Coordinates of C-alpha atoms and ligand atoms in Angstrom, one line a residue:
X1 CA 56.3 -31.2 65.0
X2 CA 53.6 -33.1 62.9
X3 CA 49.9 -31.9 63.6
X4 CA 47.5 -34.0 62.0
X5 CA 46.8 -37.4 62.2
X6 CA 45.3 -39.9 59.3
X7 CA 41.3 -39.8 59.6
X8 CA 40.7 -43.4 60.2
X9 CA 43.1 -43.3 63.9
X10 CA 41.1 -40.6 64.8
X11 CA 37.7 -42.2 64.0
X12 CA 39.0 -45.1 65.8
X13 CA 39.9 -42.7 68.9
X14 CA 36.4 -41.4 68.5
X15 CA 34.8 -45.5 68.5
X16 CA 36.3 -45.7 72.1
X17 CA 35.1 -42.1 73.6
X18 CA 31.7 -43.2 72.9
X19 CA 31.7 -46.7 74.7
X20 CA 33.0 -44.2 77.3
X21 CA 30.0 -42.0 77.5
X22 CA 27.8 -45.3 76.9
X23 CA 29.5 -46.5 80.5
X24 CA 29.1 -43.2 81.7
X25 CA 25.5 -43.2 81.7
X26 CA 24.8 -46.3 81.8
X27 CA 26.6 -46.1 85.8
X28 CA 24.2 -43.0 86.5
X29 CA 27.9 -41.0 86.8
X30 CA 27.2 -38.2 84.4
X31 CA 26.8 -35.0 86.3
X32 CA 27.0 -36.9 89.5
X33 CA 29.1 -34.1 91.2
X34 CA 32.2 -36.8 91.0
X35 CA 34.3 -34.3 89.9
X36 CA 32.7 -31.0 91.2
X37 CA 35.8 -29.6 93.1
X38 CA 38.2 -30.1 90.2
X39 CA 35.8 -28.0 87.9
X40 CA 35.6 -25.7 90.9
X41 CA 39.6 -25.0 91.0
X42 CA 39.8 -24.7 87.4
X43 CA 36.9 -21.9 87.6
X44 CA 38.6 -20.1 90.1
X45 CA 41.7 -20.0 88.6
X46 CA 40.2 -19.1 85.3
X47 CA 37.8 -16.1 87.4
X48 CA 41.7 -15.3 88.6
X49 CA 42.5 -14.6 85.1
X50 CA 39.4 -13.1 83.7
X51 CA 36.3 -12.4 86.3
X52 CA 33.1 -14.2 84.5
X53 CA 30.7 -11.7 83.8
X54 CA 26.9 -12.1 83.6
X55 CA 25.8 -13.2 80.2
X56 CA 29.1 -14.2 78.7
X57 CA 29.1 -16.4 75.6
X58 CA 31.3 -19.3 76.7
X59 CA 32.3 -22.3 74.5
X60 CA 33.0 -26.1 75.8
X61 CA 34.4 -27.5 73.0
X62 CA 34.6 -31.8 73.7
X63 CA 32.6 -31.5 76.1
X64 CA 31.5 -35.0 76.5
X65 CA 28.8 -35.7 79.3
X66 CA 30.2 -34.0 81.9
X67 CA 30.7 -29.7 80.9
X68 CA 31.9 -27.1 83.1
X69 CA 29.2 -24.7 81.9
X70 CA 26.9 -26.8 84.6
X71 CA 29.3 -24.9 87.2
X72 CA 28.6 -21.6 85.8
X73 CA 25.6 -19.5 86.4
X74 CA 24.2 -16.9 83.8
X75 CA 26.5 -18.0 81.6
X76 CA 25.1 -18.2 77.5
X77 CA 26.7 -21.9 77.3
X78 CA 27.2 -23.4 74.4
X79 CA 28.9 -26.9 73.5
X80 CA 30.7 -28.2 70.6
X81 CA 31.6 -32.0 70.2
X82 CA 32.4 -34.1 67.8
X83 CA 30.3 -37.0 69.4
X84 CA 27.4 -34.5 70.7
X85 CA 24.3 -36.2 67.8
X86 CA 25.0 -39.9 70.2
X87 CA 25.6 -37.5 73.6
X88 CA 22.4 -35.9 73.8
X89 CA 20.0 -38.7 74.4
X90 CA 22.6 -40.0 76.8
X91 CA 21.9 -37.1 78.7
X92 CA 24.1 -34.4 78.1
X93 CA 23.4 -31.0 79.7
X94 CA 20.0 -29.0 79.5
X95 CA 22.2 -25.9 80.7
X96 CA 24.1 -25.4 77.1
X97 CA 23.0 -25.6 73.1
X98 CA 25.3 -28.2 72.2
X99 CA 26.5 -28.5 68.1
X100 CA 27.9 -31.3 66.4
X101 CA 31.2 -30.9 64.6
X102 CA 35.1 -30.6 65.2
X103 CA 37.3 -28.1 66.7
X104 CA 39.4 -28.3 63.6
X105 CA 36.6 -26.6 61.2
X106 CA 34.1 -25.2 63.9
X107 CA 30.6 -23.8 62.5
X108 CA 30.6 -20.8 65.0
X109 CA 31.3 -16.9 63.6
X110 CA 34.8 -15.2 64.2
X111 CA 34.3 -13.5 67.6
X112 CA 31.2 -15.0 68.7
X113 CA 32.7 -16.3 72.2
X114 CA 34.2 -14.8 75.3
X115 CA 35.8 -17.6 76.6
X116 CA 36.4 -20.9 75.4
X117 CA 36.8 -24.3 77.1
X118 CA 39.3 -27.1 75.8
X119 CA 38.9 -29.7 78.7
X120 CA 41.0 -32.8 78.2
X121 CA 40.5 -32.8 74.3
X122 CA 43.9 -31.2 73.4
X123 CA 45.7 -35.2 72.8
X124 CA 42.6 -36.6 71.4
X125 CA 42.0 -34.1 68.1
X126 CA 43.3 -34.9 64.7
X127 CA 44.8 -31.9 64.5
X128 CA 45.4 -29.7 67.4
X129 CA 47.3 -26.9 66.0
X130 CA 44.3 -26.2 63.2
X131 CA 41.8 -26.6 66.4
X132 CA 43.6 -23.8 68.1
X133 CA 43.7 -21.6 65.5
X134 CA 40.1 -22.0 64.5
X135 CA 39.8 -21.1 68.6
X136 CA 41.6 -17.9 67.9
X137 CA 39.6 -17.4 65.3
X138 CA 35.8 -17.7 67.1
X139 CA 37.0 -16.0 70.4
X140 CA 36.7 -12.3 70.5
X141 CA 39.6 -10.0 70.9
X142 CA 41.4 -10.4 74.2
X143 CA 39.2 -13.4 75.0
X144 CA 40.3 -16.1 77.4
X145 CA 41.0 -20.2 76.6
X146 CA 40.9 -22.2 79.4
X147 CA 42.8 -25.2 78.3
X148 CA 43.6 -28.5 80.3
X149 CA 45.4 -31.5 79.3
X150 CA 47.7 -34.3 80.2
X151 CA 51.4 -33.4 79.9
X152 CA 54.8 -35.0 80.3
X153 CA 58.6 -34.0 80.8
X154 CA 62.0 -35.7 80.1
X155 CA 62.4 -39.3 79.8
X156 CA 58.7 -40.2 80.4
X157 CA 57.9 -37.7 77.4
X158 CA 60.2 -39.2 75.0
X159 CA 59.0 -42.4 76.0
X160 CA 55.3 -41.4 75.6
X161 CA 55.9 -39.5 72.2
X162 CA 57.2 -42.9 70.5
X163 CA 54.9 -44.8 71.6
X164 CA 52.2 -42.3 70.2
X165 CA 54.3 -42.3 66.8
X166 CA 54.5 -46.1 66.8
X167 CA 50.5 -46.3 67.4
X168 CA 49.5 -44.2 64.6
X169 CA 52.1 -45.8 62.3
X170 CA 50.3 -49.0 62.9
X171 CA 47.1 -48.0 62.7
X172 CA 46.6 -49.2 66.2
X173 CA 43.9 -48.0 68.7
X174 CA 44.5 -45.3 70.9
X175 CA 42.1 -43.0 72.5
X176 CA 45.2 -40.2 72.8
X177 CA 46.8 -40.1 69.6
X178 CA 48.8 -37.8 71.0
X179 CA 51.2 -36.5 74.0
X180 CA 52.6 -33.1 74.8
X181 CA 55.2 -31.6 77.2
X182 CA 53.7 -28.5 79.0
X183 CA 56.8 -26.5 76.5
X184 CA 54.9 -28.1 73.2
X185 CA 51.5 -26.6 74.5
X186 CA 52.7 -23.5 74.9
X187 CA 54.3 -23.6 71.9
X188 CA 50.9 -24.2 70.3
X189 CA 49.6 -21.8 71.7
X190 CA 51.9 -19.1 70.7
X191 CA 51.8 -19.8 66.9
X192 CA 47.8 -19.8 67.2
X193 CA 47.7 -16.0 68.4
X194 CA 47.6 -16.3 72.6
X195 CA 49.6 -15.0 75.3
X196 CA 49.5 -18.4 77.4
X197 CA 50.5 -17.9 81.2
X198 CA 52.4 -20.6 83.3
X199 CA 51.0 -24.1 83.4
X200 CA 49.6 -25.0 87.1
X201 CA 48.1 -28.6 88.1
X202 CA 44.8 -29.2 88.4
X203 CA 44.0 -29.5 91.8
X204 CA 41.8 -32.7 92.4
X205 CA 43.1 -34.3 89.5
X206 CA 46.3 -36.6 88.2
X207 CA 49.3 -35.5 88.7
X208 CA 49.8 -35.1 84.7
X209 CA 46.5 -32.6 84.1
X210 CA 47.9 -29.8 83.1
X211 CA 46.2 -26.1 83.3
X212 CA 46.9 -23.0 80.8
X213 CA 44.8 -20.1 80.8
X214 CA 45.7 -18.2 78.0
X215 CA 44.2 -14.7 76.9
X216 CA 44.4 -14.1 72.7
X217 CA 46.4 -11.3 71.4
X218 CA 44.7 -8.6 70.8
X219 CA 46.3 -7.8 66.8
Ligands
SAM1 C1 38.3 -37.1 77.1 S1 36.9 -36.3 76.5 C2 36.8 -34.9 77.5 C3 35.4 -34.6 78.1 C4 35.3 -33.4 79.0 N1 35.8 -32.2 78.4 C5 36.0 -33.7 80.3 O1 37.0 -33.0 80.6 O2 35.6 -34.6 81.0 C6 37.3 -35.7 74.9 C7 36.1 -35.3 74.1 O3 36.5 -34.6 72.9 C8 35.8 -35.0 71.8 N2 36.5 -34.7 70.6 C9 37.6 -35.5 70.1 N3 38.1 -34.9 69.0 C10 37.3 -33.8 68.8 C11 37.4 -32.8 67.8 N4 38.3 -32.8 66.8 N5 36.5 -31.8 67.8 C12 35.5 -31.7 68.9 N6 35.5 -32.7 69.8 C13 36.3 -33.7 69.8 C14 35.4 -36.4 72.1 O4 34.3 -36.8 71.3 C15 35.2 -36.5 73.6 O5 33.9 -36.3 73.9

């Protein structure tokens, strides 16, 4: 499988995130609790995996406007996005210290995070198998990835794959330059160093929003 796209599709995926976040807040949504009990479910299932404990250095990496670190007390949050210079005067969380930069080449120390956060991101990235290695990389051993994104099977896959390869060929605008079966994501996952466990869906959310929770190797 291919895993990196050419820079300009990805700056062009990047144009339309932030009229996104512009609408966002401009609608007074941000934070607005819209989507609290989806955040909720994926917590739990992730406190399933791993208990949070007090003080834990978690990562949102794409966090856009709205991060799951504002669902987590005494957490040490921290945000990573590729937008995040244009979020923060739009209002992005006081909870977190939020860097600019990408997932593919993040500016973070190996180890420095417990538990990492890759929220709907996954088919947006230039290059999601260097993103999930540099993951590996600035988690601590045994640390957890909490990982959601949309996912197809069969026919509709198929469908949705060529279409992605016929966008990017062209040059054409597409805010997911990519699209996954839940097998390719675990597939990722594997060759970046995790255990990943089964996918589940994310309750309160499309039926395509897919769940992994996957804990790095510990060698
Ligand atoms: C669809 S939004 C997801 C926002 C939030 N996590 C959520 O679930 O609502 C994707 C975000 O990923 C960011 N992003 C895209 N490519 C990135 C990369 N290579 N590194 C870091 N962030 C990236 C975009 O700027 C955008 O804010």
């Amino acid at each position: 499988m291919k895993t990196s796209i050419r820079p300009e599709i990805w700056q062009r995926a990047q144009r339309g995130h932030l009229q996104t976040w512009v609408d966002y807040a401009r609608d007074g949504m941000a934070r607005a609790g819209t989507r609290a009990a989806a955040w909720r479910a994926i917590l739990d299932a992730a406190a399933r995996e791993a208990p949070f404990r007090p003080g834990e250095r978690i990562l949102d990496i794409g966090c856009g406007l709205d991060t799951v670190l504002d669902f987590i007390p005494d957490a040490r949050g921290f945000t990573l996005d590729s937008l995040a210079a244009a979020l923060i005067p739009l209002g992005l969380s006081p909870a977190a210290r939020h860097t600019a930069g990408v997932f593919e080449a993040m500016p973070f120390a190996s180890g420095a995070f417990d538990r990492v956060f890759l929220m709907n991101v996954l088919d947006h990235v230039r290059d999601p198998a260097a993103g999930l290695g540099e993951i590996a990389r600035v988690l601590a051993p045994e640390g957890v990835l909490v990982l959601s994104v949309d996912t197809y099977a069969g026919g509709r896959h198929f469908a949705k794959r060529l279409h992605k390869w016929w966008a990017r060929l062209r040059g054409a605008r597409t805010k997911h330059p990519w699209a996954f079966s839940a097998a390719n994501v675990r597939d990722l996952l594997r060759r970046a160093g995790f255990a990943p466990g089964a996918p589940s869906h994310v309750a309160g959310t499309k039926a395509r929003r897919t769940l992994f929770i996957a804990r790095k190797n510990a060698h």
